[in-house]
Coordinates of C-alpha atoms (C1' of nucleotides) in Angstrom, one line a residue:
Chain A
M27 CA -50.7 18.1 29.5
D28 CA -48.6 19.8 32.2
K29 CA -48.5 23.5 32.3
I30 CA -47.1 25.1 29.2
R31 CA -44.0 27.1 29.8
V32 CA -41.9 28.4 27.0
R33 CA -39.0 30.9 26.9
F34 CA -37.3 33.3 24.8
A35 CA -33.6 33.4 25.7
P36 CA -31.6 36.0 23.8
S37 CA -28.0 36.8 24.6
P38 CA -27.7 40.5 25.1
T39 CA -24.8 41.0 22.8
G40 CA -26.5 42.9 20.0
T41 CA -29.8 44.0 18.7
L42 CA -33.1 42.1 18.5
H43 CA -32.6 40.3 15.2
I44 CA -35.6 39.7 12.9
G45 CA -35.0 36.0 13.3
G46 CA -35.0 36.3 17.0
A47 CA -38.1 38.4 16.9
R48 CA -39.8 35.6 15.0
T49 CA -38.7 33.0 17.4
A50 CA -40.0 35.2 20.2
L51 CA -43.3 35.6 18.3
F52 CA -43.7 31.9 17.9
N53 CA -43.0 31.3 21.6
W54 CA -45.4 34.1 22.5
L55 CA -48.2 32.8 20.3
F56 CA -47.7 29.3 21.6
A57 CA -47.9 30.5 25.2
R58 CA -50.9 32.7 24.6
K59 CA -52.7 30.1 22.7
Y60 CA -52.3 27.4 25.3
L61 CA -52.7 29.7 28.2
G62 CA -49.1 29.1 29.3
K63 CA -46.3 31.3 30.4
L64 CA -43.6 33.0 28.4
V65 CA -40.4 33.6 30.2
L66 CA -37.7 36.0 29.1
R67 CA -34.3 34.9 30.1
L68 CA -31.1 36.8 29.4
E69 CA -28.3 34.6 28.4
D70 CA -25.4 36.8 29.5
S71 CA -23.0 34.2 30.8
D72 CA -20.4 35.7 28.4
I73 CA -19.8 38.7 30.6
R74 CA -17.4 40.3 28.1
R75 CA -19.8 40.4 25.2
S76 CA -23.0 41.1 27.0
S77 CA -24.2 44.6 27.7
E78 CA -27.0 46.2 29.6
D79 CA -27.7 48.5 26.6
S80 CA -28.2 45.5 24.4
A81 CA -30.5 43.8 27.0
L82 CA -32.6 47.0 27.2
G83 CA -32.7 47.3 23.4
I84 CA -34.0 43.7 23.0
M85 CA -36.7 44.2 25.6
D86 CA -37.6 47.4 24.1
G87 CA -37.9 45.8 20.7
L88 CA -40.1 43.0 22.1
R89 CA -42.4 45.5 23.8
W90 CA -42.7 47.5 20.6
L91 CA -43.8 44.5 18.8
G92 CA -46.3 43.9 21.5
L93 CA -44.7 40.7 22.8
D94 CA -44.9 40.7 26.5
W95 CA -43.5 38.1 28.9
D96 CA -44.9 36.7 32.2
E97 CA -41.6 36.3 33.9
G98 CA -38.3 37.9 33.2
P99 CA -35.5 40.2 34.5
D100 CA -38.0 42.9 35.1
V101 CA -40.9 40.8 36.1
E102 CA -41.0 38.9 39.4
G103 CA -41.5 35.1 39.0
D104 CA -41.1 31.9 41.0
F105 CA -38.3 30.6 38.9
G106 CA -35.7 33.4 38.8
P107 CA -33.3 34.9 38.7
Y108 CA -33.9 35.4 35.0
R109 CA -30.4 36.5 33.9
Q110 CA -27.7 33.9 33.8
S111 CA -25.2 36.3 35.4
D112 CA -27.3 36.1 38.6
R113 CA -27.5 32.3 38.6
I114 CA -23.9 31.3 39.2
D115 CA -24.6 29.6 42.4
I116 CA -27.2 27.4 40.8
Y117 CA -24.8 26.3 38.0
R118 CA -22.0 25.8 40.6
K119 CA -24.3 23.4 42.5
Y120 CA -25.0 21.2 39.6
L121 CA -21.4 21.4 38.3
D122 CA -20.2 20.1 41.7
Q123 CA -22.8 17.4 41.5
L124 CA -21.6 16.1 38.2
I125 CA -18.0 16.2 39.4
D126 CA -18.9 14.3 42.6
Q127 CA -20.7 11.7 40.6
G128 CA -17.7 11.4 38.3
K129 CA -19.8 12.5 35.3
A130 CA -17.6 15.5 34.7
Y131 CA -14.0 16.3 35.5
Y132 CA -11.6 19.2 35.7
C133 CA -9.4 19.7 32.7
F134 CA -6.1 21.5 33.0
C135 CA -5.0 21.3 29.4
S136 CA -3.7 24.6 28.1
S137 CA -5.4 26.2 25.2
E138 CA -2.0 26.1 23.4
Q139 CA -1.8 22.4 23.9
L140 CA -5.4 22.0 22.6
A141 CA -4.8 24.2 19.7
A142 CA -1.8 22.2 18.7
E143 CA -3.8 19.0 18.9
K144 CA -6.5 20.5 16.7
E145 CA -3.9 21.6 14.2
A146 CA -2.4 18.1 14.1
A147 CA -5.8 16.6 13.6
R148 CA -6.5 19.0 10.8
L149 CA -3.2 18.2 9.1
A150 CA -4.0 14.5 9.4
K151 CA -7.4 15.2 8.0
A152 CA -8.9 13.6 11.1
D153 CA -11.8 14.8 13.2
Y154 CA -10.6 16.4 16.3
R155 CA -12.0 15.2 19.6
Y156 CA -10.6 16.0 23.0
A157 CA -8.4 13.1 23.9
G158 CA -9.4 13.0 27.5
H159 CA -6.0 13.5 29.1
C160 CA -7.4 14.9 32.3
Q161 CA -10.0 12.2 32.8
T162 CA -7.5 10.4 35.0
I163 CA -6.7 13.2 37.3
S164 CA -8.0 12.4 40.7
K165 CA -10.3 14.7 42.5
S166 CA -7.8 15.4 45.2
E167 CA -5.1 16.2 42.8
A168 CA -7.4 18.5 40.9
E169 CA -8.3 20.3 44.1
E170 CA -4.7 20.7 45.0
R171 CA -3.9 22.2 41.6
I172 CA -6.8 24.6 42.0
Q173 CA -5.5 25.6 45.4
N174 CA -2.3 26.3 43.8
G175 CA -3.9 28.8 41.5
E176 CA -4.7 26.8 38.3
N177 CA -8.0 27.6 36.6
P178 CA -9.3 24.4 35.0
V179 CA -12.3 24.1 32.8
I180 CA -14.9 21.4 33.5
R181 CA -15.6 18.8 30.9
F182 CA -18.5 16.5 30.6
K183 CA -17.7 12.8 30.2
S184 CA -19.5 11.9 27.0
P185 CA -20.5 8.4 26.1
T186 CA -18.4 7.0 23.3
D187 CA -21.0 4.9 21.6
G188 CA -24.7 4.6 21.2
V189 CA -27.2 6.6 19.3
L190 CA -29.2 9.5 20.7
V191 CA -32.4 10.5 19.2
V192 CA -33.9 13.9 19.5
H193 CA -37.7 14.0 19.2
D194 CA -38.3 17.2 17.5
L195 CA -41.9 18.5 17.2
I196 CA -41.1 20.1 13.9
R197 CA -38.6 17.7 12.4
G198 CA -39.5 14.4 13.8
E199 CA -36.9 12.0 15.1
V200 CA -33.3 13.1 14.5
E201 CA -30.5 10.7 15.2
F202 CA -27.1 11.5 16.4
N203 CA -24.2 9.2 17.0
N204 CA -22.6 9.6 20.4
R205 CA -19.3 8.5 18.9
L206 CA -19.0 11.9 17.3
L207 CA -19.1 13.7 20.6
D208 CA -16.1 14.5 22.7
D209 CA -15.9 15.6 26.3
F210 CA -17.2 19.1 25.8
I211 CA -16.6 21.9 28.2
I212 CA -19.4 22.8 30.5
A213 CA -17.7 25.4 32.6
K214 CA -15.1 27.8 31.5
S215 CA -11.9 28.5 33.4
D216 CA -13.4 31.7 34.8
G217 CA -16.0 29.5 36.5
W218 CA -18.9 30.5 34.3
P219 CA -20.9 27.7 32.6
T220 CA -20.9 27.4 28.9
Y221 CA -24.1 27.7 26.9
N222 CA -24.9 24.0 26.6
F223 CA -24.7 23.6 30.4
A224 CA -26.5 26.8 31.3
V225 CA -29.5 26.3 29.0
V226 CA -30.1 22.9 30.5
V227 CA -29.9 24.0 34.1
D228 CA -32.1 27.0 33.3
D229 CA -34.7 25.3 31.2
Y230 CA -35.0 22.7 33.9
G231 CA -35.0 25.2 36.7
M232 CA -37.6 27.3 35.0
C233 CA -39.8 24.3 34.3
I234 CA -39.8 24.9 30.6
S235 CA -42.1 22.5 28.9
H236 CA -41.3 23.4 25.3
V237 CA -38.0 24.6 24.0
I238 CA -38.9 26.4 20.8
R239 CA -35.8 27.9 19.3
A240 CA -33.8 28.4 16.1
E241 CA -32.5 25.5 14.0
E242 CA -28.9 26.5 14.7
H243 CA -29.4 24.8 18.1
L244 CA -30.5 21.5 16.7
S245 CA -26.9 20.2 16.5
N246 CA -26.4 21.1 20.1
T247 CA -29.4 19.3 21.4
P248 CA -27.7 15.9 21.8
K249 CA -25.2 17.4 24.2
Q250 CA -28.0 19.0 26.2
I251 CA -29.9 15.8 26.3
L252 CA -26.9 14.0 27.6
L253 CA -26.7 16.6 30.4
Y254 CA -30.4 16.2 31.2
Q255 CA -29.8 12.5 31.5
A256 CA -26.6 12.9 33.6
L257 CA -28.5 15.2 36.0
G258 CA -31.4 12.8 36.1
W259 CA -33.9 15.3 34.7
E260 CA -36.9 14.9 32.5
L261 CA -36.6 16.4 29.0
P262 CA -38.6 19.2 27.7
Q263 CA -40.1 19.0 24.3
F264 CA -38.0 20.4 21.5
A265 CA -39.1 22.3 18.4
H266 CA -36.4 23.7 16.1
V267 CA -37.6 26.5 13.8
S268 CA -35.7 27.0 10.5
M269 CA -33.8 30.1 10.0
I270 CA -34.5 33.3 8.1
L271 CA -32.2 33.8 5.2
A272 CA -31.2 36.8 3.1
P273 CA -32.4 37.1 -0.5
D274 CA -29.1 35.5 -1.7
R275 CA -29.9 32.6 0.6
S276 CA -26.9 33.4 2.8
K277 CA -27.2 34.1 6.5
L278 CA -28.9 37.4 7.1
S279 CA -26.4 40.1 8.0
K280 CA -25.9 43.9 8.0
R281 CA -25.0 44.0 4.4
H282 CA -28.5 42.9 3.5
G283 CA -30.0 46.1 4.9
A284 CA -32.2 46.2 8.0
T285 CA -32.0 43.1 10.1
S286 CA -33.0 44.3 13.6
V287 CA -36.4 45.2 14.7
Q288 CA -35.2 48.6 15.9
E289 CA -34.1 49.3 12.3
F290 CA -37.4 48.4 10.9
R291 CA -39.1 50.6 13.4
D292 CA -36.7 53.5 12.5
E293 CA -37.4 52.9 8.8
G294 CA -41.1 53.4 9.3
Y295 CA -42.6 50.0 9.6
L296 CA -45.6 49.4 11.9
P297 CA -45.3 46.7 14.6
E298 CA -48.5 45.0 13.5
A299 CA -47.2 44.8 10.0
L300 CA -43.9 43.3 11.1
I301 CA -45.7 40.8 13.3
N302 CA -48.1 39.8 10.5
Y303 CA -45.3 39.4 8.0
L304 CA -43.0 37.5 10.4
A305 CA -45.8 35.2 11.4
L306 CA -46.3 34.2 7.8
L307 CA -42.6 33.7 7.2
G308 CA -42.2 30.1 8.2
W309 CA -45.6 29.4 9.5
S310 CA -48.9 28.8 7.7
S311 CA -52.3 28.0 8.9
G312 CA -53.1 26.3 5.6
E313 CA -55.7 29.0 4.9
D314 CA -55.5 31.3 2.0
R315 CA -55.1 34.4 4.0
D316 CA -52.7 37.3 4.2
F317 CA -53.9 39.6 6.9
W318 CA -54.1 38.4 10.5
T319 CA -54.8 40.3 13.7
I320 CA -52.9 39.2 16.7
S321 CA -55.9 37.5 18.2
E322 CA -56.5 35.6 15.0
L323 CA -52.9 34.5 15.1
I324 CA -53.2 33.3 18.6
E325 CA -56.3 31.4 17.8
R326 CA -54.9 29.6 14.7
F327 CA -51.3 29.2 15.7
S328 CA -49.9 25.7 15.9
L329 CA -46.5 24.1 15.8
D330 CA -47.8 21.9 13.0
G331 CA -47.9 24.9 10.7
I332 CA -44.2 25.7 11.1
S333 CA -42.2 25.0 8.0
R334 CA -39.1 22.9 8.0
S335 CA -37.3 24.7 5.3
P336 CA -35.5 28.0 5.7
A337 CA -37.4 31.1 4.5
V338 CA -35.9 34.0 2.5
Y339 CA -37.3 37.3 3.7
D340 CA -38.7 39.6 1.1
I341 CA -38.6 43.3 1.9
E342 CA -41.0 44.0 -1.0
K343 CA -43.7 42.0 0.6
L344 CA -43.2 43.5 4.0
G345 CA -43.5 46.9 2.3
W346 CA -46.7 45.9 0.7
M347 CA -48.1 44.7 3.9
N348 CA -46.9 47.8 5.8
G349 CA -48.7 49.9 3.2
H350 CA -51.9 48.2 4.0
Y351 CA -51.5 48.6 7.7
L352 CA -50.6 52.2 7.2
S353 CA -53.8 52.9 5.3
A354 CA -55.7 51.3 8.1
A355 CA -53.9 53.2 10.9
S356 CA -55.4 56.4 12.2
A357 CA -53.8 59.6 11.1
D358 CA -53.5 60.8 14.7
R359 CA -51.4 57.8 15.6
I360 CA -49.1 58.2 12.6
A361 CA -48.8 62.0 13.1
I362 CA -47.6 61.4 16.6
M363 CA -44.9 59.1 15.4
L364 CA -43.8 61.8 12.9
H365 CA -44.1 64.6 15.4
K366 CA -40.5 65.1 16.2
E367 CA -39.2 65.0 12.7
A368 CA -42.0 67.2 11.5
H369 CA -41.1 69.8 14.1
R370 CA -37.5 69.6 13.1
R371 CA -38.4 70.3 9.5
G372 CA -40.7 73.1 10.4
F373 CA -43.9 71.3 9.3
I374 CA -45.6 71.8 12.6
S375 CA -45.8 75.0 14.5
D376 CA -47.9 75.6 17.6
H377 CA -51.1 76.1 15.7
S378 CA -50.7 73.9 12.7
E379 CA -51.1 70.5 14.3
D380 CA -54.5 70.1 12.7
K381 CA -53.2 70.7 9.2
F382 CA -50.4 68.3 9.8
I383 CA -52.8 65.6 10.7
R384 CA -54.9 66.2 7.7
V385 CA -51.8 65.9 5.5
V386 CA -50.8 62.7 7.1
A387 CA -54.3 61.4 6.5
L388 CA -54.1 62.2 2.8
V389 CA -50.6 60.9 2.3
K390 CA -50.3 57.8 4.4
N391 CA -52.5 55.8 2.1
R392 CA -50.2 56.0 -0.8
V393 CA -46.8 55.2 0.7
K394 CA -45.2 52.0 2.1
T395 CA -43.5 53.3 5.1
I396 CA -44.1 56.1 7.6
N397 CA -40.8 57.7 6.8
E398 CA -41.9 58.5 3.3
I399 CA -44.8 60.6 4.5
L400 CA -42.9 63.8 5.2
N401 CA -41.2 63.9 1.8
E402 CA -44.3 62.8 0.1
G403 CA -46.2 65.7 1.6
S404 CA -43.5 68.3 1.9
Y405 CA -45.1 70.7 -0.5
F406 CA -48.0 71.2 1.9
F407 CA -45.5 73.0 4.2
E408 CA -42.9 74.4 1.9
P409 CA -43.1 76.6 -1.1
V410 CA -42.8 74.8 -4.4
S411 CA -39.2 75.2 -5.4
S412 CA -39.3 73.3 -8.7
Y413 CA -41.7 71.7 -11.1
D414 CA -41.6 68.2 -12.4
E415 CA -39.9 68.3 -15.8
K416 CA -42.2 66.1 -17.7
G417 CA -45.1 67.9 -16.0
C418 CA -43.9 71.2 -17.3
K419 CA -43.8 70.0 -20.8
K420 CA -47.3 68.7 -20.6
Y421 CA -49.0 71.4 -18.6
F422 CA -46.9 74.5 -18.6
Q423 CA -45.5 74.6 -22.1
K424 CA -48.5 73.9 -24.2
E425 CA -50.0 76.7 -26.3
N426 CA -53.0 77.1 -24.0
S427 CA -51.1 76.6 -20.8
S428 CA -51.3 80.2 -19.7
T429 CA -54.9 80.4 -20.5
L430 CA -55.7 77.3 -18.5
L431 CA -53.7 78.4 -15.5
K432 CA -55.4 81.8 -15.6
E433 CA -58.7 80.0 -15.6
A434 CA -57.6 78.0 -12.6
L435 CA -56.5 81.2 -10.9
K436 CA -59.9 82.7 -11.5
L437 CA -61.6 79.7 -10.2
C438 CA -59.7 79.8 -7.0
Q439 CA -60.3 83.5 -6.6
E440 CA -64.0 83.1 -7.1
S441 CA -64.4 80.0 -4.9
D442 CA -65.1 80.2 -1.2
F443 CA -63.2 76.9 -0.7
F444 CA -66.1 75.7 1.3
S445 CA -65.5 72.0 0.9
V446 CA -63.9 69.4 -1.2
E447 CA -67.2 68.6 -2.8
N448 CA -67.8 72.2 -3.6
L449 CA -64.4 72.7 -5.1
E450 CA -64.9 69.7 -7.4
Q451 CA -68.3 70.8 -8.4
E452 CA -67.1 74.3 -9.2
L453 CA -64.2 73.1 -11.2
R454 CA -66.2 70.6 -13.2
Q455 CA -68.8 73.3 -13.9
R456 CA -66.2 75.7 -15.1
A457 CA -64.7 73.1 -17.3
E458 CA -68.0 72.5 -18.9
E459 CA -68.5 76.1 -19.5
L460 CA -65.2 76.3 -21.2
N461 CA -66.0 73.2 -23.1
I462 CA -62.9 71.4 -21.9
K463 CA -62.3 68.3 -19.9
A464 CA -61.9 68.7 -16.1
A465 CA -58.5 67.1 -16.4
Q466 CA -57.2 70.0 -18.5
L467 CA -57.6 72.2 -15.4
I468 CA -56.8 69.6 -12.8
H469 CA -53.3 68.7 -14.1
P470 CA -51.9 72.2 -14.3
I471 CA -53.4 73.0 -10.9
R472 CA -51.7 69.9 -9.4
L473 CA -48.4 70.9 -10.9
A474 CA -48.7 74.5 -9.8
L475 CA -49.7 73.6 -6.2
S476 CA -47.2 70.8 -5.6
G477 CA -44.6 70.9 -8.3
R478 CA -45.5 67.2 -8.9
T479 CA -47.6 65.1 -11.1
A480 CA -48.7 62.7 -8.5
T481 CA -50.5 63.8 -5.3
P482 CA -53.5 62.9 -3.3
G483 CA -56.8 64.0 -4.8
I484 CA -56.4 67.5 -6.0
F485 CA -59.5 68.9 -4.3
E486 CA -58.3 67.6 -1.0
V487 CA -54.9 69.2 -1.7
M488 CA -56.6 72.5 -2.5
E489 CA -58.7 72.4 0.6
V490 CA -55.8 71.8 2.9
L491 CA -53.6 74.4 1.3
G492 CA -56.4 77.0 1.5
K493 CA -57.6 79.7 -0.8
N494 CA -54.8 82.2 -0.4
E495 CA -52.0 79.7 -0.8
C496 CA -53.6 78.2 -3.9
I497 CA -53.9 81.7 -5.4
D498 CA -50.3 82.5 -4.6
R499 CA -49.0 79.2 -6.0
I500 CA -50.9 79.4 -9.2
N501 CA -49.7 83.0 -9.6
S502 CA -46.2 81.8 -9.3
A503 CA -46.8 79.1 -11.8
I504 CA -48.2 81.5 -14.3
L505 CA -45.1 83.6 -14.0
Y506 CA -43.0 80.5 -14.3
A507 CA -44.9 79.2 -17.3
E508 CA -44.5 82.6 -19.1
S509 CA -40.8 82.7 -18.4
L510 CA -40.5 79.4 -20.1
K511 CA -42.3 80.7 -23.1
S512 CA -40.0 83.7 -23.5
R513 CA -36.9 81.6 -23.5
Chain B
rG8 C1' -14.2 18.0 5.8
rG9 C1' -17.5 15.0 9.6
rC10 C1' -22.5 15.1 11.4
rC11 C1' -27.5 17.2 11.1
rC12 C1' -31.5 19.8 8.7
rC13 C1' -33.8 21.5 4.2
rU14 C1' -35.3 21.3 -1.4
rU15 C1' -43.2 23.2 -5.1
rG16 C1' -42.7 29.6 -9.7
rG17 C1' -37.7 35.2 -8.5
rU18 C1' -39.8 35.2 -3.0
rC19 C1' -43.5 33.5 0.8
rA20 C1' -46.5 29.3 0.5
rA21 C1' -51.2 25.5 0.0
rG22 C1' -50.8 20.4 -1.0
rC23 C1' -50.4 15.6 3.6
rG24 C1' -51.0 8.7 -2.9
rG25 C1' -55.5 10.1 -7.7
rU26 C1' -55.9 18.4 -8.2
rU27 C1' -56.5 21.6 -14.9
rA28 C1' -50.4 21.8 -8.8
rA29 C1' -54.2 27.0 -4.8
rG30 C1' -53.3 31.9 -3.1
rA31 C1' -50.0 36.2 -1.9
rC32 C1' -45.6 39.6 -3.1
rA33 C1' -42.9 41.0 -7.4
rC34 C1' -43.3 41.4 -12.8
rC35 C1' -46.3 42.1 -17.5
rG36 C1' -51.0 43.5 -19.8
rG37 C1' -56.1 45.7 -19.3
rC38 C1' -60.1 48.2 -16.5
rC39 C1' -61.4 52.1 -13.0
rU40 C1' -59.7 57.2 -12.3
rU41 C1' -57.9 64.1 -12.2
rU42 C1' -52.4 62.0 -11.4
rC43 C1' -50.2 58.3 -8.1
rA44 C1' -51.5 54.6 -4.9
rC45 C1' -55.6 51.4 -3.9
rG46 C1' -59.1 48.2 -6.2
rC47 C1' -60.8 44.9 -10.1
rC48 C1' -59.9 41.5 -14.4
rG49 C1' -56.2 38.7 -17.0
rG50 C1' -51.1 36.8 -18.0
rU51 C1' -45.8 34.8 -17.6
rA52 C1' -43.7 31.5 -14.0
rA53 C1' -42.8 25.7 -9.9
rC54 C1' -42.8 20.0 -7.8
rA55 C1' -33.7 20.1 -8.0
rG56 C1' -31.9 15.4 -10.8
rG57 C1' -31.9 10.1 -10.9
rG58 C1' -33.6 5.5 -9.2
rG59 C1' -37.2 2.6 -6.7
rU60 C1' -42.4 1.3 -4.0
rU61 C1' -47.4 1.6 -6.1
rC62 C1' -52.7 0.5 -10.7
rG63 C1' -51.2 5.6 -9.7
rA64 C1' -46.2 9.9 -6.7
rG65 C1' -45.1 16.9 -5.6
rU66 C1' -46.8 13.6 -1.7
rC67 C1' -43.5 7.2 0.6
rC68 C1' -38.1 5.0 0.3
rC69 C1' -32.9 5.4 -1.6
rC70 C1' -28.9 7.9 -4.1
rU71 C1' -26.8 12.4 -6.2
rA72 C1' -26.6 17.6 -6.4
rG73 C1' -27.5 22.3 -4.2
rG74 C1' -28.5 25.4 0.1
rG75 C1' -28.3 26.0 5.3
rG76 C1' -26.8 24.8 10.3
rU77 C1' -23.1 22.8 13.6
rC78 C1' -18.5 21.0 15.0
rA79 C1' -15.5 27.5 20.6
rC80 C1' -13.3 28.3 27.5
rC81 C1' -20.0 32.4 21.7
rA82 C1' -24.7 31.8 22.6

RNA sequence: GGCCCCUUGGUCAAGCGGUUAAGACACCGGCCUUUCACGCCGGUAACAGGGGUUCGAGUCCCCUAGGGGUCACCA
């Protein structure tokens, strides 16, 4: 097999969409697996809609996911330039070639005229196809009109009969009838190529061996193949990956929540979790296996495993997976990610870095996203401002509540808070002496220290909080519990 | 609407002519436990419908239905 070269070719008109990210991932895995090259190409031939910010955002998103490229706008390569806006001369050359060969022609029809024809076709319930008025305009006449300031588009002269078959690596052979095609536009009146023309020139020029892209491009493929043929070029292999759908099976859009990888990043998902989840959305190795490292994915990835049917993405499962990766991640790493916000909320001062990391270590195992960590662990850094209502009923308003809280207080006062193990031992021993269950002390302490009924292990919480803080908080709780009684 | 693709539980998804039709998420029980989460055990739940082909069909073919894509001087 010739050298494997694939590409990811986003148009920088928005963010890196989760579907685009998956396409990029599949291309990346394919390139890495077969020791090929991945090229990143910016399809910015629509100057008006493209922006540098968007391009930067997309590249940033890819990098965050760990998907690197071997050639691209920012990486020298032998097949550049890698942004369409820098390739106008190349397009021009092949456009001219097709016109010289009579395979394409200038079209001067006004958009008003075309719109009217389309409307007429619609009213007649007929399919609209460009009628080919300008096919007969001679080259010299066309040149003269251009000299005189007209700005024609260029149309490709499509065949009017025959069947064209796309050999798709995922879908098999897909047939299209040429009769349905009209003379589509390959260059706009501003001189820029349209998508269908630019991809062909670029994929050929960049020696792309496999075009792995979203299914939305399948219907365009016949046009592109016609162009390859007209230009006398060998076809790449095609593989059209099905789309990712929203839970209601409609196209994924903003109203379905996060759709871009930057949003997932901002909402506290880990890149390795997103990669793992995306890899399994629409691809399967056939094995009964949920967790995959990047190198395992590279090793097992294959186009055969890509599903033909569209996949609905399930945020719950992503969350579940992220939770697992969060547990596995080091507290240091997560703490760094939270640093800025933790500072803003006053959770970290100059000498409390260590405490913050300990809290992160305790809390990260029980949440699904990084962003939940600060709220989940807020009581480690802020005084308890209220107590869980149900908790109060159970642990602060019982007959013996005060007694138990006072026992807890005494326990803290007498302990040296030497270690988690020690604390536990001391508490259990005290419970035994009092002839009560350890839980009878533990629950009130948890509520007193955190205001909550669910926290990490109570002895860890005590240790992190420290002796003085525990004593203060239990004292406050005693006062609060008594105030409840007197009401 | 024309053309194209797709169709196994709510979701992902295994299956590639012969299986009691895996597994995961979610959901519901139970266990473990100081709570929550994790973990463990168990449960509910699927081959869109109809025709063929075949000894035998989730697996092959056709039709219908539903979903998606595409028909731009957007990509």
